Coordinates of C-alpha atoms in Angstrom, one line a residue:
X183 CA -36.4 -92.0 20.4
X184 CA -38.4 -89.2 21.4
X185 CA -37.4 -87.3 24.5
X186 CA -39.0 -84.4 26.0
X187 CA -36.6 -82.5 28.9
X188 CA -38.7 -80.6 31.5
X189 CA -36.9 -77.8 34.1
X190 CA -39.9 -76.9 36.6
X191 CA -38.5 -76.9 40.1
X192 CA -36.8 -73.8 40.8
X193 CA -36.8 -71.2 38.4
X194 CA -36.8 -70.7 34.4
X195 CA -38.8 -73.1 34.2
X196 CA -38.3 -74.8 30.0
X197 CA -39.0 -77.2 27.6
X198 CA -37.1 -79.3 24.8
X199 CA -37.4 -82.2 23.0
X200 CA -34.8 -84.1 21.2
X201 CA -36.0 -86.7 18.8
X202 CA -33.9 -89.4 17.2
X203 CA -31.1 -87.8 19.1
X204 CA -31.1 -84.1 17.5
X205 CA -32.1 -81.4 19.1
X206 CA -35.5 -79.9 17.3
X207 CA -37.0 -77.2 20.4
X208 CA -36.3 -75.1 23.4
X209 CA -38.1 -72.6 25.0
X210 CA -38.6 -70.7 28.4
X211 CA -41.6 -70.8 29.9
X212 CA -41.4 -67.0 30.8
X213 CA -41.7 -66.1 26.4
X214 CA -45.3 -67.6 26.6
X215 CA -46.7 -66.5 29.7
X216 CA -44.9 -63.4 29.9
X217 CA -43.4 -63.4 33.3
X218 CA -39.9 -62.7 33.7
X219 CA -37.8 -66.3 34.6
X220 CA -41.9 -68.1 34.4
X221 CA -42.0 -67.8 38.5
X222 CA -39.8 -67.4 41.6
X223 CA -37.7 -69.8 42.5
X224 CA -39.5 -70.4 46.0
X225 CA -41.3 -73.8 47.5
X226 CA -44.9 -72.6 46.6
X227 CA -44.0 -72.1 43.1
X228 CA -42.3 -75.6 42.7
X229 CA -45.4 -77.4 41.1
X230 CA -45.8 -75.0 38.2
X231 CA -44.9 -76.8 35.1
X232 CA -43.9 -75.4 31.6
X233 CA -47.0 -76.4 30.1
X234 CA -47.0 -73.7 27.4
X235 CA -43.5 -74.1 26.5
X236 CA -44.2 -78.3 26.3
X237 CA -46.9 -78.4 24.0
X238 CA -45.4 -76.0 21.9
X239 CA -42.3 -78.4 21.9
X240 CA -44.5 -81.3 20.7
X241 CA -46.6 -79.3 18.5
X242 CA -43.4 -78.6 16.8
X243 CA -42.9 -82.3 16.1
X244 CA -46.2 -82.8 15.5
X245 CA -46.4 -85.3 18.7
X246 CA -49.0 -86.0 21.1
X247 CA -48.2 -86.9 25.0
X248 CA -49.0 -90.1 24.3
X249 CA -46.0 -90.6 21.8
X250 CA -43.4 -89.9 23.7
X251 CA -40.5 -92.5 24.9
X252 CA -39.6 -90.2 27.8
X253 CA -40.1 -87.0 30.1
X254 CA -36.8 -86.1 31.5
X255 CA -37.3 -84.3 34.4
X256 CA -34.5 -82.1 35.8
X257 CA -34.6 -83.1 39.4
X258 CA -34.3 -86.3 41.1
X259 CA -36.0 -86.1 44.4
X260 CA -33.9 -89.3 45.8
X261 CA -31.0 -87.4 46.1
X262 CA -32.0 -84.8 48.2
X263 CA -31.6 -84.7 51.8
X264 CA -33.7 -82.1 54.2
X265 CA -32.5 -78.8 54.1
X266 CA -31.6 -78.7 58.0
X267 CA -29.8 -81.5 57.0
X268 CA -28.3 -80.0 54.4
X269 CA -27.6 -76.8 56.6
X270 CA -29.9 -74.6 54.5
X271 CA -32.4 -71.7 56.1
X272 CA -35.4 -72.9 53.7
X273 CA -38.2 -74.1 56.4
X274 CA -40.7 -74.6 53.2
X275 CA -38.0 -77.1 51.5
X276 CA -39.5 -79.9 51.9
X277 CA -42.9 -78.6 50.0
X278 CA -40.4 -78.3 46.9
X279 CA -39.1 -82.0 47.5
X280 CA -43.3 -83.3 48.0
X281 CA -43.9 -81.4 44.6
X282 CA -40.7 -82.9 42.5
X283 CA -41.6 -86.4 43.7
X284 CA -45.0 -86.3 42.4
X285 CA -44.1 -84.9 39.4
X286 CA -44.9 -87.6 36.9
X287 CA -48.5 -87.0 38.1
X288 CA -48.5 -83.6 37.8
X289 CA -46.9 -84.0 33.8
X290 CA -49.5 -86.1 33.3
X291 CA -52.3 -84.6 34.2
X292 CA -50.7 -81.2 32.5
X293 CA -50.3 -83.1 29.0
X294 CA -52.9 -85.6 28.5
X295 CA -52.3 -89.0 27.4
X296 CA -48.7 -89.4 29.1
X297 CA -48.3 -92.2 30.4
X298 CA -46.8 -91.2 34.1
X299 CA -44.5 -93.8 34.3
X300 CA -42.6 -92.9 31.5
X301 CA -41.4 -89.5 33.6
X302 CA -37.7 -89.9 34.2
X303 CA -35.5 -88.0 36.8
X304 CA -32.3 -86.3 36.0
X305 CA -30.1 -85.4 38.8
X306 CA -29.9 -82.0 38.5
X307 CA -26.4 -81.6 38.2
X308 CA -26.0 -83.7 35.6
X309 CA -28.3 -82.3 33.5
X310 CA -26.3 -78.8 33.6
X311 CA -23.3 -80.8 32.8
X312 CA -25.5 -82.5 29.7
X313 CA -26.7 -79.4 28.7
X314 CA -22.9 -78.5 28.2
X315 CA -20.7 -81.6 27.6
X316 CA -23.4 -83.3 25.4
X317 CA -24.5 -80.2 23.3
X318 CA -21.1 -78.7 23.1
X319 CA -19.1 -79.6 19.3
X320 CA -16.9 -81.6 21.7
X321 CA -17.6 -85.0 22.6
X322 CA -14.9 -85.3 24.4
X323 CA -14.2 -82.8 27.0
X324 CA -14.0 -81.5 30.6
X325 CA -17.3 -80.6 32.2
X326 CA -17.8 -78.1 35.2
X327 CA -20.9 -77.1 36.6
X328 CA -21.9 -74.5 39.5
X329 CA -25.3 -72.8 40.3
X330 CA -26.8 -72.6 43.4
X331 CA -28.2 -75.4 44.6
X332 CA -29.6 -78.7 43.2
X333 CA -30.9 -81.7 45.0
X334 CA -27.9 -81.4 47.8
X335 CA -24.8 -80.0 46.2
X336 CA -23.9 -76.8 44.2
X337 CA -21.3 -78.0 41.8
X338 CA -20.2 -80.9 39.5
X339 CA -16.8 -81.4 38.1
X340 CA -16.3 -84.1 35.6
X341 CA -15.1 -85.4 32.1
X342 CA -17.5 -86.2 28.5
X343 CA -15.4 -89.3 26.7
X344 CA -17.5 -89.6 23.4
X345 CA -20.6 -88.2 25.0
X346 CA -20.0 -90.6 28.6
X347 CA -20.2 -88.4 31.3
X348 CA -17.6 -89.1 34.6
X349 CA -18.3 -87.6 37.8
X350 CA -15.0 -86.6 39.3
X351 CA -16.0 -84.4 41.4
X352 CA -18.7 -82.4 43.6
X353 CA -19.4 -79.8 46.4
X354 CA -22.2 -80.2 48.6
X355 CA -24.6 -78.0 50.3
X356 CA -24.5 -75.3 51.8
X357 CA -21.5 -74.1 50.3
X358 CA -22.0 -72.9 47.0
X359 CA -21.1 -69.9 45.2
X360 CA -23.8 -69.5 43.4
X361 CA -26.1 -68.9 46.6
X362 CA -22.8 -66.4 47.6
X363 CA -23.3 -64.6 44.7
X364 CA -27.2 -64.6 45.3
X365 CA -26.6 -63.1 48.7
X366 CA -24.8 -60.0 47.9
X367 CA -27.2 -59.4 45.2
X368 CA -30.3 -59.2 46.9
X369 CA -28.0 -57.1 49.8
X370 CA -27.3 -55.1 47.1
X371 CA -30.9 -54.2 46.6
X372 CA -31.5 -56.2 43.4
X373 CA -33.3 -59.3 43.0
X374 CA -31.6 -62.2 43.7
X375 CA -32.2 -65.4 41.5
X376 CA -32.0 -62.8 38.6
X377 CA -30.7 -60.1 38.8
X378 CA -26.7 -61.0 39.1
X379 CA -25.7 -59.7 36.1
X380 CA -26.1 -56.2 37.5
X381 CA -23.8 -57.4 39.8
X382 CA -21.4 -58.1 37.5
X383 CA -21.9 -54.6 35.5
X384 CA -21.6 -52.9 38.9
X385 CA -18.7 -54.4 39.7
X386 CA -16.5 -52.7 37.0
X387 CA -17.2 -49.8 38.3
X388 CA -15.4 -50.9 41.7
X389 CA -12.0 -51.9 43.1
X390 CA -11.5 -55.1 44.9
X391 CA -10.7 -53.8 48.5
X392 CA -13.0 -56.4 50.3
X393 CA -11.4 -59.4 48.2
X394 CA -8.8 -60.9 51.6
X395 CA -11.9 -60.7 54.0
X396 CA -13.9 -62.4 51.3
X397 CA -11.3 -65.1 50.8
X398 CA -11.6 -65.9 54.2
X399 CA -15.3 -67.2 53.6
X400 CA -14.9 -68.0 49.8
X401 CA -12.1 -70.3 48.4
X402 CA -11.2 -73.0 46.3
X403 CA -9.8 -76.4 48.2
X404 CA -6.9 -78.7 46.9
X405 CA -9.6 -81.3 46.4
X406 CA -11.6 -80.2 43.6
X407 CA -14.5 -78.7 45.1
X408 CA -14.7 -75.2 47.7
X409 CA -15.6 -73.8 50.6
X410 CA -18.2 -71.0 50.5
X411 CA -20.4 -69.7 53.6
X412 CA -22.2 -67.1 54.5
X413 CA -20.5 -63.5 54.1
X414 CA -21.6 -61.1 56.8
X415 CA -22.1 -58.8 54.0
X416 CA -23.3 -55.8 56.5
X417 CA -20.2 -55.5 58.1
X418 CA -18.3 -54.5 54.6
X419 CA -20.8 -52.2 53.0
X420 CA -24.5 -51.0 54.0
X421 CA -27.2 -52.9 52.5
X422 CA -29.0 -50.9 49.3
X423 CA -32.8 -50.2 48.7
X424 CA -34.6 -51.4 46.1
X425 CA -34.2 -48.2 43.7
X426 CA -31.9 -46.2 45.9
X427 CA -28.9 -45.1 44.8
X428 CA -25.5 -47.0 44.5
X429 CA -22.3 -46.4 46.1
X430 CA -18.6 -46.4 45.5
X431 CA -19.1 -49.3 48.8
X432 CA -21.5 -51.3 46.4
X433 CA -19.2 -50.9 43.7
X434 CA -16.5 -51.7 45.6
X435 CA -18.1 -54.7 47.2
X436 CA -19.5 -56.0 43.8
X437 CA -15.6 -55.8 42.7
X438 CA -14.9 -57.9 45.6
X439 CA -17.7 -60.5 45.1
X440 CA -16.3 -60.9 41.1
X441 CA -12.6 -61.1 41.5
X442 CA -13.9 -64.2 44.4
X443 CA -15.6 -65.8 42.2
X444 CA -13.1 -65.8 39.5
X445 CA -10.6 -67.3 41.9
X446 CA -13.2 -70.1 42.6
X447 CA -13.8 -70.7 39.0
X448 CA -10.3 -70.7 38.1
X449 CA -8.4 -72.9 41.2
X450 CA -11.7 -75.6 40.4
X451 CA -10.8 -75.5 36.2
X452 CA -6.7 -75.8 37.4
X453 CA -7.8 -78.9 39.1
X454 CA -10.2 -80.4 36.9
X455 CA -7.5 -80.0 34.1
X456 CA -4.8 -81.5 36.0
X457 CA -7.4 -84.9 36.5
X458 CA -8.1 -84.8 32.9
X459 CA -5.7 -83.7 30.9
X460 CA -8.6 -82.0 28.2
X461 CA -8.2 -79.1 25.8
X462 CA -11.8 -78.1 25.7
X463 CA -13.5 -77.3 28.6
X464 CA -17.9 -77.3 28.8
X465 CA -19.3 -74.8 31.3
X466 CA -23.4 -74.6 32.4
X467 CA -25.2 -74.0 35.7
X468 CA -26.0 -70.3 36.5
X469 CA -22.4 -69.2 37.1
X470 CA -21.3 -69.7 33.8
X471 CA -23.4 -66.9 32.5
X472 CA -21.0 -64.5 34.3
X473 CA -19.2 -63.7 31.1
X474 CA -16.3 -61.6 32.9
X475 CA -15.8 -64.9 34.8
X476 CA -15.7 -67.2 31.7
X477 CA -13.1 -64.2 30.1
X478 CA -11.0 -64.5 33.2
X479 CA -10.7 -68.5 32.6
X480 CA -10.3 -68.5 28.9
X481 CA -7.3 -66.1 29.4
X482 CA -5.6 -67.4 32.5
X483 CA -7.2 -71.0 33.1
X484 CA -5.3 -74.3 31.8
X485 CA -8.2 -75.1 28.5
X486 CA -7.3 -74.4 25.3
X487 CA -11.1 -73.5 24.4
X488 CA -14.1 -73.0 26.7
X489 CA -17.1 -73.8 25.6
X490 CA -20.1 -72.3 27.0
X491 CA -23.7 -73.5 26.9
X492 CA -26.2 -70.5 25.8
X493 CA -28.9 -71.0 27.8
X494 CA -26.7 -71.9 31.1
X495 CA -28.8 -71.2 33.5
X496 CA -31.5 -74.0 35.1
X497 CA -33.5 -73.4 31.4
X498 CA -30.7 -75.3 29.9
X499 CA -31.7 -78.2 32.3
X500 CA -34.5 -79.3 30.0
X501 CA -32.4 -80.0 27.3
X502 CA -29.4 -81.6 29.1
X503 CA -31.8 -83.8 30.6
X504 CA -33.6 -84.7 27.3
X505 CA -30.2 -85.2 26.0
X506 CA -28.7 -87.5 29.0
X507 CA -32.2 -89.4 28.4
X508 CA -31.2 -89.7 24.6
X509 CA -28.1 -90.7 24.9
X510 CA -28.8 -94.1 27.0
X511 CA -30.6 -95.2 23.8
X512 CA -28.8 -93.4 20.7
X513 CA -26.3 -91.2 19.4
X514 CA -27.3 -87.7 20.2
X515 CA -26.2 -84.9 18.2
X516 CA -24.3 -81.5 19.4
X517 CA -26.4 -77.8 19.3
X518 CA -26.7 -76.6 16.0
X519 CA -27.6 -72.8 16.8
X520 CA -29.7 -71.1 19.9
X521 CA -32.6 -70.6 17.7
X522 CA -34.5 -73.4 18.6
X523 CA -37.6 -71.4 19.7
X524 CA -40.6 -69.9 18.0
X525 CA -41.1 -68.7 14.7
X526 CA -43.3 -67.6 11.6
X527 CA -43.6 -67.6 7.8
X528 CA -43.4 -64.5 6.2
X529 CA -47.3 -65.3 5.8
X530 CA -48.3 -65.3 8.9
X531 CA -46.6 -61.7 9.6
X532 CA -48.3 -60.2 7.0
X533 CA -51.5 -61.6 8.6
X534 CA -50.9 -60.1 12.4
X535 CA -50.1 -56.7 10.5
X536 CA -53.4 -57.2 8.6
X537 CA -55.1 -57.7 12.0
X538 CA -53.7 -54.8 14.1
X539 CA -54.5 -52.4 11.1
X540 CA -51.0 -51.2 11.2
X541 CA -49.7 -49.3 8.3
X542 CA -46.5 -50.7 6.8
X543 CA -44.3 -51.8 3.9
X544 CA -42.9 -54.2 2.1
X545 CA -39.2 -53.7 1.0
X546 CA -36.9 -55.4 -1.6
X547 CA -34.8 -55.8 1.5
X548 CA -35.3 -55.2 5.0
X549 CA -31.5 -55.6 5.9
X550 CA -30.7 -52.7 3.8
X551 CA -33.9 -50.9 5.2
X552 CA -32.6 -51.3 8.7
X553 CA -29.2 -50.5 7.8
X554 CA -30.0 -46.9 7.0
X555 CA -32.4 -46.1 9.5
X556 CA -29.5 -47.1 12.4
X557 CA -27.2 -44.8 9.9
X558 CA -29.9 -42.3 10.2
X559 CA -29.3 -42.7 14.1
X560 CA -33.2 -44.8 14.3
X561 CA -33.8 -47.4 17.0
X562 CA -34.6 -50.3 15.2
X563 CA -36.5 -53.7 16.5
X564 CA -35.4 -56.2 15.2
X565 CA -37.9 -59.6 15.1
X566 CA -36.5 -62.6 12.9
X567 CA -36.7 -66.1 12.6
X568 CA -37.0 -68.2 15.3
X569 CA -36.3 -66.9 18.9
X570 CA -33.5 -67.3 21.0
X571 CA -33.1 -70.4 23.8
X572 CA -31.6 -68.6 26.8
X573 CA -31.0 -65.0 28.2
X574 CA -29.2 -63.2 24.9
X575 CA -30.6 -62.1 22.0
X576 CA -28.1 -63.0 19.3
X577 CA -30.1 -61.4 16.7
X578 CA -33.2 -62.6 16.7
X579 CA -34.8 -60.5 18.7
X580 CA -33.1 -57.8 19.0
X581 CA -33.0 -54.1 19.6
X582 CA -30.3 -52.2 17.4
X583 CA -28.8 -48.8 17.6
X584 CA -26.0 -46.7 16.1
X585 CA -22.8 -47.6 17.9
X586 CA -20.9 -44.2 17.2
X587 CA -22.8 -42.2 19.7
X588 CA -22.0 -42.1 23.2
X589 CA -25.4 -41.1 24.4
X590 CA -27.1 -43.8 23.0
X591 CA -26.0 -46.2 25.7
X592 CA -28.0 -43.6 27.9
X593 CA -30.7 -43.6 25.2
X594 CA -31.0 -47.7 25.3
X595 CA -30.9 -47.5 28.8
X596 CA -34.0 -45.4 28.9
X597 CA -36.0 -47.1 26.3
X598 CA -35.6 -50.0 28.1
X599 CA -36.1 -48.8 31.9
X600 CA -32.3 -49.9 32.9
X601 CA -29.8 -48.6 35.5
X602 CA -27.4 -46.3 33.5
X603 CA -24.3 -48.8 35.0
X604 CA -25.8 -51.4 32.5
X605 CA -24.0 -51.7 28.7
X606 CA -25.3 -52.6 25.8
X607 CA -22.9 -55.0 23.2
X608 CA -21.8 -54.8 20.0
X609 CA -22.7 -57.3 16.9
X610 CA -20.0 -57.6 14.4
X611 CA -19.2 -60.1 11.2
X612 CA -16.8 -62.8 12.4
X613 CA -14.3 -62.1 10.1
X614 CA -13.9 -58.8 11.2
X615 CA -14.0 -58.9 14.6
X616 CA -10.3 -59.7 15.6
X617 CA -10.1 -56.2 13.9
X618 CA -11.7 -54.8 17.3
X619 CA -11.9 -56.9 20.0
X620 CA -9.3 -59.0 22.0
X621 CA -10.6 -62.3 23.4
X622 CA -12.2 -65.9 22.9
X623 CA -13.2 -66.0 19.1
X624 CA -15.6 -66.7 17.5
X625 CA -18.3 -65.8 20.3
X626 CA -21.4 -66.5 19.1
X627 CA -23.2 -66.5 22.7
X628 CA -22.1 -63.4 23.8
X629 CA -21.1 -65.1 26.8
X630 CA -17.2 -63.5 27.3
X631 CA -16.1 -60.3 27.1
X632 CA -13.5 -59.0 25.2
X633 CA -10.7 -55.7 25.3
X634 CA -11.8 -52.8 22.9
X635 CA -8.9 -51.9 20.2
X636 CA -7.7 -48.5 22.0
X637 CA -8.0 -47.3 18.1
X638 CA -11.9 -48.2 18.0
X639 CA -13.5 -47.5 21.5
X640 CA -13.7 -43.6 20.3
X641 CA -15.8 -44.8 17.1
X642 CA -17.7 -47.1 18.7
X643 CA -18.7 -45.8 22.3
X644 CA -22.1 -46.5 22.6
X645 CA -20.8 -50.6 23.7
X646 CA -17.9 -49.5 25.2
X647 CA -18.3 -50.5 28.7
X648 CA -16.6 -48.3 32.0
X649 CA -13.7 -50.7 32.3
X650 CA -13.1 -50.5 28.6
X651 CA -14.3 -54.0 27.6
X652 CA -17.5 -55.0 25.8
X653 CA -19.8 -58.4 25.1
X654 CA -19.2 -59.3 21.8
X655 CA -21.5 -61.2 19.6
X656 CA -19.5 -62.5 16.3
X657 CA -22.1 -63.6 13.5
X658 CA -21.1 -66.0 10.8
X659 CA -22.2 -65.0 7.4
X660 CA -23.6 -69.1 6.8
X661 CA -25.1 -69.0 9.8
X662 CA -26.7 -65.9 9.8
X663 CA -27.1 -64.3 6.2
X664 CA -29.7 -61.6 7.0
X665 CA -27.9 -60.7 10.0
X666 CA -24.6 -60.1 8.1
X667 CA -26.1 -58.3 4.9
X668 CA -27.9 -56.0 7.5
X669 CA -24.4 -55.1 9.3
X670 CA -22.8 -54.7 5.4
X671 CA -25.1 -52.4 4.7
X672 CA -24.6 -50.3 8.2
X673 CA -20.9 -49.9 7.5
X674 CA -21.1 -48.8 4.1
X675 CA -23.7 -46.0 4.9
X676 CA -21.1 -45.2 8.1
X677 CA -17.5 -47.1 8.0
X678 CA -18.3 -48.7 11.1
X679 CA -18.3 -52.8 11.0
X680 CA -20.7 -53.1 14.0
X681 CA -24.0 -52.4 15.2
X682 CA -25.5 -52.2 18.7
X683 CA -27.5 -55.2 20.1
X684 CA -29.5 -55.7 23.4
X685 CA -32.5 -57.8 24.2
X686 CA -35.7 -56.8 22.2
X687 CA -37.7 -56.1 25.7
X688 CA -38.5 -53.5 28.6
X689 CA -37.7 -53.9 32.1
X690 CA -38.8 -56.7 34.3
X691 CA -40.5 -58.0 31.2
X692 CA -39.5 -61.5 29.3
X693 CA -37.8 -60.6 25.6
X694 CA -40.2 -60.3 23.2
X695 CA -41.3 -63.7 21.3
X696 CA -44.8 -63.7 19.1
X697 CA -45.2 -61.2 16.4
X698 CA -48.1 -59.6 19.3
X699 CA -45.0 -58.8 21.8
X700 CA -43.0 -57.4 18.9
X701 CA -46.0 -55.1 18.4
X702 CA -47.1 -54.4 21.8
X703 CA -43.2 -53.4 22.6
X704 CA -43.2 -51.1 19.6
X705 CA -46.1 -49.6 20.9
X706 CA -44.9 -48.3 24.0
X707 CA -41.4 -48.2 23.8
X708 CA -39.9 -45.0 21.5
X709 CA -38.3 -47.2 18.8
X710 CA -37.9 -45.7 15.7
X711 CA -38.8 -48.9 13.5
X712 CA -40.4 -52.2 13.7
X713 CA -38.7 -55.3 11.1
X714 CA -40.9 -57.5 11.5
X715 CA -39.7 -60.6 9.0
X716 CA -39.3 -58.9 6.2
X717 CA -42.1 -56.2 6.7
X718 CA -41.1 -52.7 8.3
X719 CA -43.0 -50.7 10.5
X720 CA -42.5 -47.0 11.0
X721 CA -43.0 -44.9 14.3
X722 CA -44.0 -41.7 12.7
X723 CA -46.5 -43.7 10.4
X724 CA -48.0 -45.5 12.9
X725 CA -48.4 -42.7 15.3
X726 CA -49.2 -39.6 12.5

């Protein structure tokens, strides 16, 4: 069976297509058109479809429109229910609902030869928890899902049995935590529907002083689901400009917002565990990219494991629907790695190089070359095999730096146009990384954060965050060969077992994806050197 899963109607917009019940391509929308998250999540924007990211999904498979068994779209417009209705501010709401119900018309007319009536909808929700519970290693397993919104709830709590999902729980509109989060970002003066990650990083920098007046707005029920309403967020801490600097009241009321949340998260997983008895618990929806969250319930929640889709946020959608589709027919197969997007032969790198005229070489080995140009205290780019489905790069495509410096945090920070409260994380071999860090292991996904070994955050304090913590990414030798010969080499030039890693891109732009990104953000960014498959490209050559 051959399933394509399509996100479109809020934000992130993806593609991916399962066929015969494996997973073969995933991509956001945003690494072919190259803007950040592919749109805003508002009502105008609701009938822009993934087009790029699609055919690029069936070129992959070498499938036309026409041969497809099924469009899975992320959305099912017969759930929703107005947005009054739903008691949601969001006059233009029922553009968004017009635009998902004719979707099969738009898919078709966007890939020619599709047969309309072969587009399926995907409750929303259910997708996130596909995207998790179906994907995950586990077939059986708790599932719990929170975001902001979906057709007219906010959350879904429920249990995988050999891949069957069971709904046993859900939260509807408006309360949401997800939308609470949302709110103090954009008072914050960041953008909202993106930018809550700052949050989080902010929020180490605060104490939780705001957390009982929060509590009475934001809390878990005995039920299984929450209650979460609007915070009068201006009469805690002055609303922030875009750009202006922050305060210890920011800090303080990002500390707040975080600690909430984690109480949410955690009195939700106590329940859910209770109901089902699991040891593995599946997280998706946009929450469960909050990584200090997902630490806080690994280390005090009920689960034995948690397992936590990559690309989490409403990208993932595409492929839990695809997957949910699947799985009515066939067997599907769990997520083999989150390097499911583009990629090109060693051939067709030599050729772009060829095309842009830019000098470079060839070496025996280009994981040794990078190794001791970060020894040497270079900024390396690092462009590799095939991209990265969701928001980390996990060395793919990647920017690298010496972790033994302090001031390159700074330095990173500036190459890539960040606020200087934002860390970078550390990549480190598997096997070693119980050696540094405290917390979930392995963590592929960079999606917890772990405790620095007091004896290593002096050596390595270029990823050692404020609240002396740091985003690990463990690599796996099998899985990732050039990755791991690259960090061998780096600790034998400097007896350190790690290497810095942040997303290969600049501010407000998508990370890089085509060979042409790779080069264009080596162009006007001041990294040191460009390894590019296995070709390298040098600053001070290129710019003599």
């Amino acid at each position: 069976m051959r399933v394509l899963g399509i996100n479109a109607l809020f934000h992130d917009p993806a593609a991916a297509l399962v066929v015969d019940g494996r997973i073969v391509a995933a991509a956001e929308e945003e690494r072919f058109s190259r803007r950040k998250h592919g749109k805003r999540p508002v009502p105008f924007s609701a009938w822009e479809l993934p087009e790029l990211s699609a055919r690029w999904c069936l070129d992959q498979a070498g499938l036309a429109p026409a041969e497809l068994d099924a469009v899975a779209y992320s959305y099912d417009p017969e759930l929703a229910r107005p947005a009054e209705q739903l008691g949601l501010h969001d006059p233009w709401d029922h553009l968004r609902q017009e635009y998902a119900r004719r979707a099969p018309e738009f898919l078709a007319d966007a890939l020619p030869g599709l047969d309309p009536a072969k587009v399926r909808f995907v409750a929303h929700h259910v997708a996130h928890a596909a995207s998790a519970g179906q994907a995950s290693p586990h077939p059986d397993c708790a599932v719990l899902v929170l975001d902001g919104r979906g057709e007219c709830g906010s959350h879904l709590a429920g249990r995988y049995a050999n891949r069957e999902l069971s709904v046993l729980s859900a939260q509807s509109l408006p309360d949401s935590v997800g939308l609470f989060y949302e709110d103090l970002t954009q008072h914050l003066g960041f953008l909202r529907s993106s930018d809550e990650f700052k949050v989080m990083a902010l929020a180490s920098y605060g104490r939780p002083r705001f957390l009982d007046r929060l509590r009475a707005y934001v809390h878990a029920d005995e039920h299984g689901g929450f209650r979460a309403r609007p915070v009068p967020w201006s009469s805690l801490v002055p609303p922030r400009a875009a750009g202006a600097p922050w305060t210890q009241d920011h800090a303080d009321a990002a500390a707040s917002a975080q600690a909430c949340l984690e109480e949410v998260v955690l009195g939700l997983a106590r329940w859910l565990h209770d109901r089902t008895g699991e040891d593995v618990l599946t997280l998706a929806g946009g929450v469960a990219l909050n990584c200090v969250a997902n630490t806080r319930l690994h280390n005090e929640g009920p689960f034995r494991r948690v397992w936590v889709q990559p690309a989490a946020g409403d990208a993932g959608t595409a492929l839990g629907a695809a997957l949910h589709v699947a799985h009515q027919k066939e067997t599907v197969e769990a997520m083999p790695t989150a390097a499911l997007g583009r990629g090109w032969s060693d051939a067709e790198l030599r050729a772009w190089l060829e095309q842009a005229a830019v000098p470079y070489e060839e070496p025996d080995d280009i994981a040794e070359t990078v190794a001791a140009e970060l020894a040497r205290d270079g900024v390396v780019a690092w462009f590799q095999g095939r991209s990265e489905f969701g928001p980390r790069a996990l060395g793919h495509r990647s920017l690298l730096a010496h972790p033994g410096r302090a001031e390159n945090l700074e330095r990173l920070n500036a190459v890539k146009g960040r606020e200087e409260f934002r860390p970078v994380a550390p990549m480190v071999l598997a096997e070693r990384a119980a050696e540094l860090f405290d917390g979930p292991l392995p963590s592929p996904y960079m999606l917890f954060v772990h405790e620095v070994a007091a004896k290593w955050r002096e050596r390595i304090p270029a990823v050692v965050h404020v609240d002396g913590t740091a985003r690990i990414q463990t690599v796996d030798r099998g899985a990732e060969p050039l990755v791991a010969r690259m960090i061998d080499g780096f600790e034998r030039r400097t007896g350190l077992p790690v290497v810095v890693n942040t997303s290969l891109n600049t501010a407000g732009r998508p990370m890089v994806d085509d060979p042409r990104d790779a080069l264009e953000c080596f162009g006007s960014a001041p990294v040191d050197l460009l390894a590019l498959g296995p070709f390298a490209i040098r600053r001070k050559q290129v710019f003599a």
